[in-house]
Coordinates of C-alpha atoms and ligand atoms in Angstrom, one line a residue:
X1 CA 80.5 141.1 10.1
X2 CA 82.9 143.9 9.1
X3 CA 85.3 145.6 11.5
X4 CA 87.2 148.9 11.4
X5 CA 90.9 149.0 12.0
X6 CA 92.1 152.5 13.0
X7 CA 95.7 153.6 13.7
X8 CA 95.3 156.7 15.8
X9 CA 97.3 159.9 16.0
X10 CA 96.7 161.5 12.6
X11 CA 95.5 165.1 12.6
X12 CA 92.5 165.4 10.3
X13 CA 92.6 168.2 7.7
X14 CA 90.4 168.8 4.7
X15 CA 86.9 168.8 3.5
X16 CA 84.0 166.5 4.3
X17 CA 80.6 166.6 2.7
X18 CA 77.7 166.1 5.1
X19 CA 75.0 163.7 4.0
X20 CA 71.3 164.1 4.2
X21 CA 69.7 163.3 7.6
X22 CA 68.9 159.7 8.3
X23 CA 66.4 160.6 11.0
X24 CA 64.7 163.0 8.6
X25 CA 64.7 160.7 5.6
X26 CA 63.2 157.7 7.5
X27 CA 59.8 159.2 8.5
X28 CA 59.7 161.2 5.3
X29 CA 59.9 157.9 3.3
X30 CA 57.1 156.6 5.4
X31 CA 55.0 159.7 4.8
X32 CA 55.4 159.1 1.0
X33 CA 52.8 156.3 1.5
X34 CA 50.2 159.1 1.7
X35 CA 51.0 160.8 -1.6
X36 CA 49.3 160.3 -5.0
X37 CA 51.9 160.3 -7.8
X38 CA 55.6 160.3 -7.8
X39 CA 57.7 162.0 -5.0
X40 CA 61.4 162.7 -5.7
X41 CA 63.6 162.9 -2.6
X42 CA 67.1 164.4 -2.8
X43 CA 69.9 163.8 -0.3
X44 CA 68.6 160.5 1.0
X45 CA 71.7 159.0 2.5
X46 CA 72.8 155.5 1.4
X47 CA 72.5 153.6 4.7
X48 CA 71.3 150.2 5.8
X49 CA 68.4 151.8 7.8
X50 CA 67.3 153.6 4.6
X51 CA 67.5 150.2 2.8
X52 CA 65.3 148.7 5.5
X53 CA 62.7 151.5 5.2
X54 CA 62.8 151.2 1.4
X55 CA 62.2 147.5 1.7
X56 CA 59.3 148.1 4.1
X57 CA 57.5 150.8 2.0
X58 CA 58.3 148.5 -1.0
X59 CA 56.3 145.7 0.6
X60 CA 53.6 148.3 1.3
X61 CA 53.2 148.9 -2.4
X62 CA 55.7 151.6 -3.3
X63 CA 57.8 151.5 -6.4
X64 CA 61.2 152.9 -5.6
X65 CA 64.0 153.9 -8.0
X66 CA 67.4 155.3 -7.0
X67 CA 69.2 157.5 -9.5
X68 CA 73.0 157.3 -9.3
X69 CA 75.1 160.4 -9.0
X70 CA 78.8 160.7 -10.1
X71 CA 81.7 161.3 -7.6
X72 CA 83.0 164.8 -7.6
X73 CA 86.8 165.4 -7.9
X74 CA 87.7 165.6 -4.3
X75 CA 84.8 164.1 -2.4
X76 CA 83.4 160.5 -2.3
X77 CA 80.2 160.0 -4.4
X78 CA 77.0 160.6 -2.4
X79 CA 73.9 159.2 -3.7
X80 CA 71.4 160.4 -6.3
X81 CA 67.7 161.2 -5.9
X82 CA 65.1 158.6 -4.9
X83 CA 61.8 158.3 -6.7
X84 CA 58.9 156.9 -4.8
X85 CA 55.4 156.1 -6.1
X86 CA 52.6 154.2 -4.5
X87 CA 51.4 151.6 -7.0
X88 CA 49.4 149.2 -4.8
X89 CA 47.6 150.0 -1.5
X90 CA 46.5 146.4 -0.6
X91 CA 49.1 145.5 2.0
X92 CA 48.9 147.3 5.4
X93 CA 51.4 145.1 7.4
X94 CA 54.9 146.0 8.6
X95 CA 56.3 142.6 9.4
X96 CA 58.4 141.7 12.5
X97 CA 61.4 140.8 10.3
X98 CA 61.8 144.4 9.2
X99 CA 60.6 146.1 12.4
X100 CA 63.1 144.2 14.5
X101 CA 66.0 145.5 12.5
X102 CA 64.7 149.1 12.5
X103 CA 62.5 150.7 15.1
X104 CA 61.7 153.6 12.8
X105 CA 59.3 151.2 11.0
X106 CA 56.7 152.5 13.5
X107 CA 56.6 155.6 11.2
X108 CA 54.3 153.8 8.8
X109 CA 51.6 153.6 11.4
X110 CA 50.1 157.1 11.0
X111 CA 50.4 157.3 7.2
X112 CA 48.8 153.8 6.8
X113 CA 45.9 154.6 9.1
X114 CA 45.3 158.0 7.4
X115 CA 45.5 156.7 3.8
X116 CA 44.4 153.1 4.0
X117 CA 42.3 153.0 7.2
X118 CA 44.2 150.0 8.5
X119 CA 47.7 149.3 9.8
X120 CA 49.3 146.2 11.3
X121 CA 52.7 147.0 12.7
X122 CA 54.9 144.6 14.7
X123 CA 55.5 146.0 18.2
X124 CA 59.2 147.2 18.3
X125 CA 60.9 145.6 21.3
X126 CA 63.5 147.2 23.5
X127 CA 66.9 148.1 22.0
X128 CA 70.5 148.7 23.0
X129 CA 69.8 152.2 24.3
X130 CA 67.0 151.1 26.5
X131 CA 63.3 150.4 26.7
X132 CA 61.6 152.4 23.9
X133 CA 57.8 152.3 24.2
X134 CA 55.5 153.5 21.4
X135 CA 52.5 154.4 23.7
X136 CA 52.5 158.1 22.8
X137 CA 52.3 157.2 19.1
X138 CA 49.3 155.0 19.7
X139 CA 47.6 157.5 22.2
X140 CA 47.9 160.3 19.7
X141 CA 46.4 158.3 16.9
X142 CA 43.6 157.0 19.2
X143 CA 42.7 160.6 19.9
X144 CA 42.2 161.1 16.1
X145 CA 39.7 158.2 16.3
X146 CA 41.8 155.1 15.4
X147 CA 41.0 152.0 17.3
X148 CA 43.8 149.7 18.4
X149 CA 44.3 146.2 19.7
X150 CA 47.4 144.0 20.1
X151 CA 47.4 140.7 18.3
X152 CA 50.3 138.2 18.2
X153 CA 52.9 140.8 18.8
X154 CA 51.4 143.3 16.4
X155 CA 49.7 146.6 16.9
X156 CA 46.5 146.4 14.8
X157 CA 44.9 149.8 14.1
X158 CA 41.7 150.5 12.3
X159 CA 39.7 153.6 11.3
X160 CA 36.0 153.6 11.0
X161 CA 35.2 156.2 8.4
X162 CA 37.8 159.0 8.6
X163 CA 40.2 160.2 11.3
X164 CA 38.9 163.4 13.0
X165 CA 41.0 166.3 14.1
X166 CA 41.1 167.3 17.8
X167 CA 43.3 169.2 20.3
X168 CA 45.7 166.9 22.1
X169 CA 48.7 166.8 24.4
X170 CA 51.4 164.7 23.0
X171 CA 54.2 164.9 25.6
X172 CA 55.4 162.0 27.8
X173 CA 57.4 161.5 31.0
X174 CA 60.7 162.2 29.2
X175 CA 59.3 165.1 27.2
X176 CA 58.1 165.2 23.6
X177 CA 58.5 162.4 21.2
X178 CA 60.1 163.0 17.8
X179 CA 58.7 160.1 15.7
X180 CA 55.4 160.1 17.7
X181 CA 54.9 163.8 16.7
X182 CA 55.6 162.9 13.1
X183 CA 53.3 159.9 13.1
X184 CA 50.4 162.0 14.5
X185 CA 51.3 165.0 12.2
X186 CA 51.1 162.7 9.1
X187 CA 47.8 161.2 10.2
X188 CA 46.3 164.6 11.0
X189 CA 47.2 166.0 7.6
X190 CA 44.6 163.7 6.1
X191 CA 42.1 163.8 9.0
X192 CA 38.8 165.7 8.9
X193 CA 39.0 169.2 10.5
X194 CA 41.6 170.8 12.7
X195 CA 44.2 169.1 14.9
X196 CA 46.2 171.0 17.5
X197 CA 49.3 169.1 18.8
X198 CA 50.4 170.6 22.2
X199 CA 53.7 169.4 23.5
X200 CA 55.0 168.5 20.0
X201 CA 58.6 167.8 19.4
X202 CA 60.5 170.8 17.8
X203 CA 63.4 168.8 16.3
X204 CA 64.5 169.9 12.7
X205 CA 63.4 166.4 11.5
X206 CA 59.8 167.2 12.5
X207 CA 60.1 170.6 10.6
X208 CA 61.5 168.9 7.5
X209 CA 58.7 166.4 7.4
X210 CA 56.1 169.1 7.9
X211 CA 57.7 171.2 5.1
X212 CA 57.5 168.2 2.8
X213 CA 53.8 167.5 3.7
X214 CA 53.0 171.2 3.0
X215 CA 54.5 170.9 -0.5
X216 CA 52.3 167.8 -0.9
X217 CA 49.3 170.0 -0.1
X218 CA 49.0 169.7 3.7
X219 CA 48.0 172.7 5.8
X220 CA 50.3 172.9 8.7
X221 CA 51.3 175.8 10.9
X222 CA 53.6 176.2 14.0
X223 CA 55.9 173.2 13.1
X224 CA 59.2 173.7 15.0
X225 CA 57.3 175.0 18.0
X226 CA 55.5 173.0 20.8
X227 CA 52.1 173.8 19.3
X228 CA 51.4 172.6 15.8
X229 CA 48.1 173.3 14.0
X230 CA 47.0 171.0 11.1
X231 CA 43.9 171.6 9.0
X232 CA 43.1 168.2 7.3
X233 CA 43.0 168.0 3.5
X234 CA 41.4 165.3 1.2
X235 CA 44.6 164.4 -0.6
X236 CA 48.3 164.8 -0.8
X237 CA 50.3 164.7 -4.1
X238 CA 53.8 163.7 -5.1
X239 CA 56.5 166.5 -5.1
X240 CA 60.2 167.1 -5.0
X241 CA 62.0 167.6 -1.7
X242 CA 65.6 167.8 -0.5
X243 CA 66.3 166.2 2.9
X244 CA 68.0 168.5 5.5
X245 CA 71.7 167.9 6.3
X246 CA 72.4 165.3 9.0
X247 CA 73.0 167.4 12.1
X248 CA 74.3 164.3 14.1
X249 CA 76.8 163.4 11.4
X250 CA 77.9 167.0 11.3
X251 CA 78.3 167.1 15.1
X252 CA 80.3 163.8 14.9
X253 CA 82.8 165.4 12.5
X254 CA 83.0 168.5 14.7
X255 CA 84.2 166.2 17.4
X256 CA 86.5 164.4 15.0
X257 CA 88.3 167.6 14.3
X258 CA 88.4 168.6 17.9
X259 CA 89.7 165.2 19.2
X260 CA 92.5 165.0 16.6
X261 CA 93.5 168.6 17.0
X262 CA 92.6 169.0 13.4
X263 CA 91.1 171.4 11.0
X264 CA 88.0 170.4 9.0
X265 CA 85.8 172.2 6.5
X266 CA 82.3 170.6 6.7
X267 CA 80.2 171.3 3.6
X268 CA 76.4 171.3 3.4
X269 CA 75.5 171.7 7.0
X270 CA 73.1 173.9 9.0
X271 CA 74.7 175.2 12.2
X272 CA 71.3 176.5 13.4
X273 CA 70.5 172.9 14.1
X274 CA 73.5 172.6 16.4
X275 CA 73.4 175.6 18.5
X276 CA 73.6 173.7 21.9
X277 CA 76.4 171.5 20.5
X278 CA 78.4 174.6 19.3
X279 CA 77.9 176.1 22.8
X280 CA 79.3 173.1 24.6
X281 CA 82.2 172.7 22.1
X282 CA 83.0 176.4 22.4
X283 CA 83.4 175.9 26.2
X284 CA 85.6 172.9 25.6
X285 CA 87.8 175.2 23.5
X286 CA 86.8 174.2 19.9
X287 CA 86.7 177.0 17.4
X288 CA 83.8 176.8 15.0
X289 CA 83.1 179.3 12.2
X290 CA 80.4 179.5 9.7
X291 CA 80.5 180.8 6.1
X292 CA 77.3 180.2 4.1
X293 CA 76.6 176.4 4.2
X294 CA 80.2 175.5 5.3
X295 CA 81.6 175.1 8.8
X296 CA 85.2 175.5 9.6
X297 CA 86.3 173.7 12.8
X298 CA 89.6 173.6 14.6
X299 CA 90.8 173.1 18.1
X300 CA 93.7 173.8 20.4
X301 CA 95.5 171.0 22.3
X302 CA 93.9 171.9 25.7
X303 CA 90.4 170.6 26.0
X304 CA 88.4 172.2 28.9
X305 CA 86.1 169.9 31.0
X306 CA 82.4 170.8 30.8
X307 CA 79.0 169.8 32.1
X308 CA 76.3 168.7 29.7
X309 CA 72.7 167.4 29.9
X310 CA 70.9 166.0 26.9
X311 CA 67.6 167.6 26.2
X312 CA 65.0 167.8 23.5
X313 CA 65.7 170.3 20.7
X314 CA 67.1 172.9 20.9
X315 CA 69.0 171.3 23.8
X316 CA 72.1 169.1 23.4
X317 CA 71.0 166.0 21.4
X318 CA 71.2 162.5 23.0
X319 CA 72.5 161.3 19.6
X320 CA 75.8 163.2 20.2
X321 CA 76.2 162.4 23.9
X322 CA 78.5 159.4 23.3
X323 CA 80.7 161.4 20.9
X324 CA 81.1 164.3 23.3
X325 CA 82.0 161.8 26.0
X326 CA 84.8 160.4 23.8
X327 CA 86.2 163.9 23.5
X328 CA 85.9 164.7 27.2
X329 CA 87.9 161.6 28.0
X330 CA 90.9 163.8 27.0
X331 CA 89.6 166.9 28.9
X332 CA 91.9 168.7 31.3
X333 CA 89.8 167.9 34.4
X334 CA 86.5 166.4 35.4
X335 CA 83.4 166.6 33.1
X336 CA 79.8 165.6 33.9
X337 CA 77.3 164.3 31.4
X338 CA 73.6 163.6 32.3
X339 CA 71.4 161.7 29.9
X340 CA 67.8 162.8 30.2
X341 CA 66.3 161.3 27.0
X342 CA 67.4 157.7 27.3
X343 CA 68.8 157.3 30.8
X344 CA 70.4 153.9 30.0
X345 CA 72.2 155.1 26.9
X346 CA 75.8 154.4 28.2
X347 CA 77.0 151.3 26.5
X348 CA 80.0 153.2 25.3
X349 CA 81.3 153.8 28.8
X350 CA 82.7 150.3 29.3
X351 CA 84.4 150.3 25.9
X352 CA 85.9 153.8 26.3
X353 CA 87.3 152.7 29.7
X354 CA 88.9 149.7 27.9
X355 CA 90.7 152.3 25.8
X356 CA 92.1 154.0 28.9
X357 CA 89.2 156.4 29.7
X358 CA 88.3 157.1 33.3
X359 CA 84.5 157.2 33.4
X360 CA 82.2 156.4 36.3
X361 CA 78.5 156.0 35.8
X362 CA 76.0 157.0 38.5
X363 CA 72.4 156.5 37.4
X364 CA 71.8 158.7 34.4
X365 CA 75.0 160.6 34.9
X366 CA 78.6 159.9 33.8
X367 CA 81.5 161.5 35.5
X368 CA 84.5 161.7 33.2
X369 CA 88.0 162.3 34.6
X370 CA 90.2 163.4 31.8
X371 CA 93.3 161.4 31.0
X372 CA 96.5 162.3 29.0
X373 CA 96.0 159.7 26.3
X374 CA 93.7 156.9 25.1
X375 CA 95.2 153.6 24.0
X376 CA 94.1 151.4 21.1
X377 CA 92.2 148.3 21.9
X378 CA 89.8 145.7 20.5
X379 CA 86.3 147.1 21.2
X380 CA 82.8 146.2 20.2
X381 CA 80.3 148.5 18.5
X382 CA 77.0 148.2 20.4
X383 CA 74.7 150.8 19.0
X384 CA 75.0 153.5 16.3
X385 CA 76.1 156.5 18.3
X386 CA 78.2 154.5 20.8
X387 CA 80.1 153.0 17.9
X388 CA 80.7 156.5 16.5
X389 CA 82.3 157.4 19.8
X390 CA 84.6 154.5 19.6
X391 CA 85.7 155.5 16.1
X392 CA 86.4 159.0 17.4
X393 CA 88.4 157.6 20.3
X394 CA 90.3 155.3 17.9
X395 CA 91.3 158.3 15.8
X396 CA 93.4 159.7 18.7
X397 CA 94.3 156.6 20.6
X398 CA 97.9 155.4 20.7
X399 CA 98.3 152.3 18.5
X400 CA 95.7 150.3 16.8
X401 CA 92.0 150.1 17.6
X402 CA 89.8 147.3 16.1
X403 CA 86.1 148.0 16.3
X404 CA 84.0 144.9 15.6
X405 CA 80.3 144.8 14.5
X406 CA 80.5 148.0 12.5
X407 CA 77.1 147.2 10.9
X408 CA 75.8 149.4 13.7
X409 CA 77.7 152.4 12.2
X410 CA 76.6 151.5 8.7
X411 CA 73.0 152.1 9.9
X412 CA 73.6 155.8 10.3
X413 CA 76.9 157.1 8.8
X414 CA 77.2 157.2 5.1
X415 CA 80.7 156.1 3.9
X416 CA 82.2 157.1 7.2
X417 CA 85.6 155.4 6.7
X418 CA 85.9 156.9 3.2
X419 CA 85.1 160.4 4.5
X420 CA 87.6 160.1 7.4
X421 CA 90.3 158.5 5.2
X422 CA 90.0 161.4 2.7
X423 CA 90.9 163.9 5.5
X424 CA 93.9 161.9 6.7
X425 CA 92.6 159.3 9.1
X426 CA 94.3 155.9 9.0
X427 CA 91.1 153.8 9.0
X428 CA 90.2 150.7 7.0
X429 CA 87.3 148.4 6.8
X430 CA 88.2 144.8 7.3
X431 CA 85.7 142.5 5.6
X432 CA 84.5 139.4 7.3
X433 CA 86.2 136.4 5.6
Ligands
EPZ1 C1 64.3 159.6 17.5 O1 63.8 158.5 18.1 C2 65.6 159.3 16.8 N1 65.3 158.2 15.8 C3 66.6 158.8 17.8 O2 67.8 158.6 17.1 C4 66.8 159.9 18.8 O3 67.7 159.5 19.8 C5 65.5 160.3 19.5 O4 64.5 160.7 18.4 C6 65.6 161.4 20.4 O5 66.1 162.6 19.8 C7 64.9 158.5 14.6 O6 64.6 159.6 14.3 C8 64.7 157.4 13.6 P1 61.5 159.8 21.0 P2 62.3 158.4 18.7 O7 60.2 159.3 20.8 O8 61.5 159.4 18.0 C9 60.0 158.3 25.3 C10 69.8 157.5 16.4 O9 70.8 157.1 17.0 N2 58.9 157.8 24.5 O10 61.7 161.3 20.8 O11 61.9 157.0 18.8 C11 61.3 157.6 24.9 O12 61.5 156.4 25.5 C12 68.4 157.3 17.0 O13 69.8 157.9 15.3 C13 57.8 157.3 25.3 O14 57.9 157.2 26.5 O15 62.6 159.0 20.2 C14 62.4 158.6 25.2 O16 62.7 158.6 26.5 C15 68.4 156.5 18.3 N3 56.7 156.8 24.6 C16 61.7 159.9 24.9 O17 60.3 159.6 24.9 C17 56.6 156.9 23.2 O18 55.6 156.4 22.7 C18 62.0 160.5 23.5 O19 62.0 159.5 22.5 C19 57.7 157.4 22.5 C20 58.8 157.9 23.2

């Protein structure tokens, strides 16, 4: 298992190219199971989670080909377009081996039921950020007429005849579900008649998937709002689509500039997807300016303490909670963070405290007393975003930080150490012997 070794203290300065969104690309790859003919996806990031999804849809009969793209003069090479074409529809099973490494495997459930009338998907267990049920996915698909049973740890779904559109409420106790909305949206695209999803997730990743389905021939209106209307069609066809920029990667680099008192130019991002993040960072004292698709970020030495609660879009995303916490460790006073999406998502607290942070957790809330400096330490990556927070802390900590188990970071950040090193960070990957 690889580690990162970071020597903190360098001010970051320069340009970083933001990759395509992991969380958009994953369900979009699954949705390709429904199209006839070749789909070409651009800006699919090269990540281990994408490799897992490719392996899964490969097993489900897709032929996948990745074109290579050359490196540009001053930026590391990002990856070329991906061609996907369904060549065999016999297999309908997402095996435990793949699902256990990546929960987003659940995204094949709706597309398989809609296109092949059958799906067997291993039930994803809990994960490092807490108990993550899939009941809302199943309930939504049941309302479209799919029948479910559990068998040997699998969800087995079947459709007699065709799925049928209906009006349904899709929200749960913690609010809307992102991948659940996408699963039902995909299935409804090929169902008979009209489906109305009330309480749908409004995240940009839902909108991106809906936009791609529309290009494929789907009839969808209202995506990006809590009420989405889908008029079912008979078939979807392969198209070309560019994945939206990764708003979480972009937010992570905004914090990287702020925490190192640096100046970064972030290329290919959409600040409209980060309004709540910009709002909180503005209050912290971080200066963010936009010019076309490029964001310029810089910060002053004094970081104001703030309060923040994670919420569904357009609120502050849970996927940037850990990174903001790393920054607030150096705030000039006491900050308060409340996690409303995944109340147990605080694995980074103990590790940040090992680096000199003063964070106290009370239920779903963390109280962060700002300190003058963080110190380098050996820490452990536990989940994707918690690990990103440790990288950020390492960039500013005094001395050396070693982060073990960085495979968690490789799941979601494309070439992170190369991108950071190119703007002045002292970071290296230490390969396992
Ligand atoms: C997506 O997960 C993202 N994953 C997560 O990013 C992200 O944290 C999350 O949305 C919230 O924004 C991908 O897109 C691959 P949810 P998802 O269903 O869709 C509860 C990362 O780090 N819920 O919107 O699985 C659930 O427990 C990852 O990149 C149910 O109760 O999340 C949570 O409290 C981690 N029943 C809330 O809803 C269900 O059936 C929102 O979860 C489904 C969800």
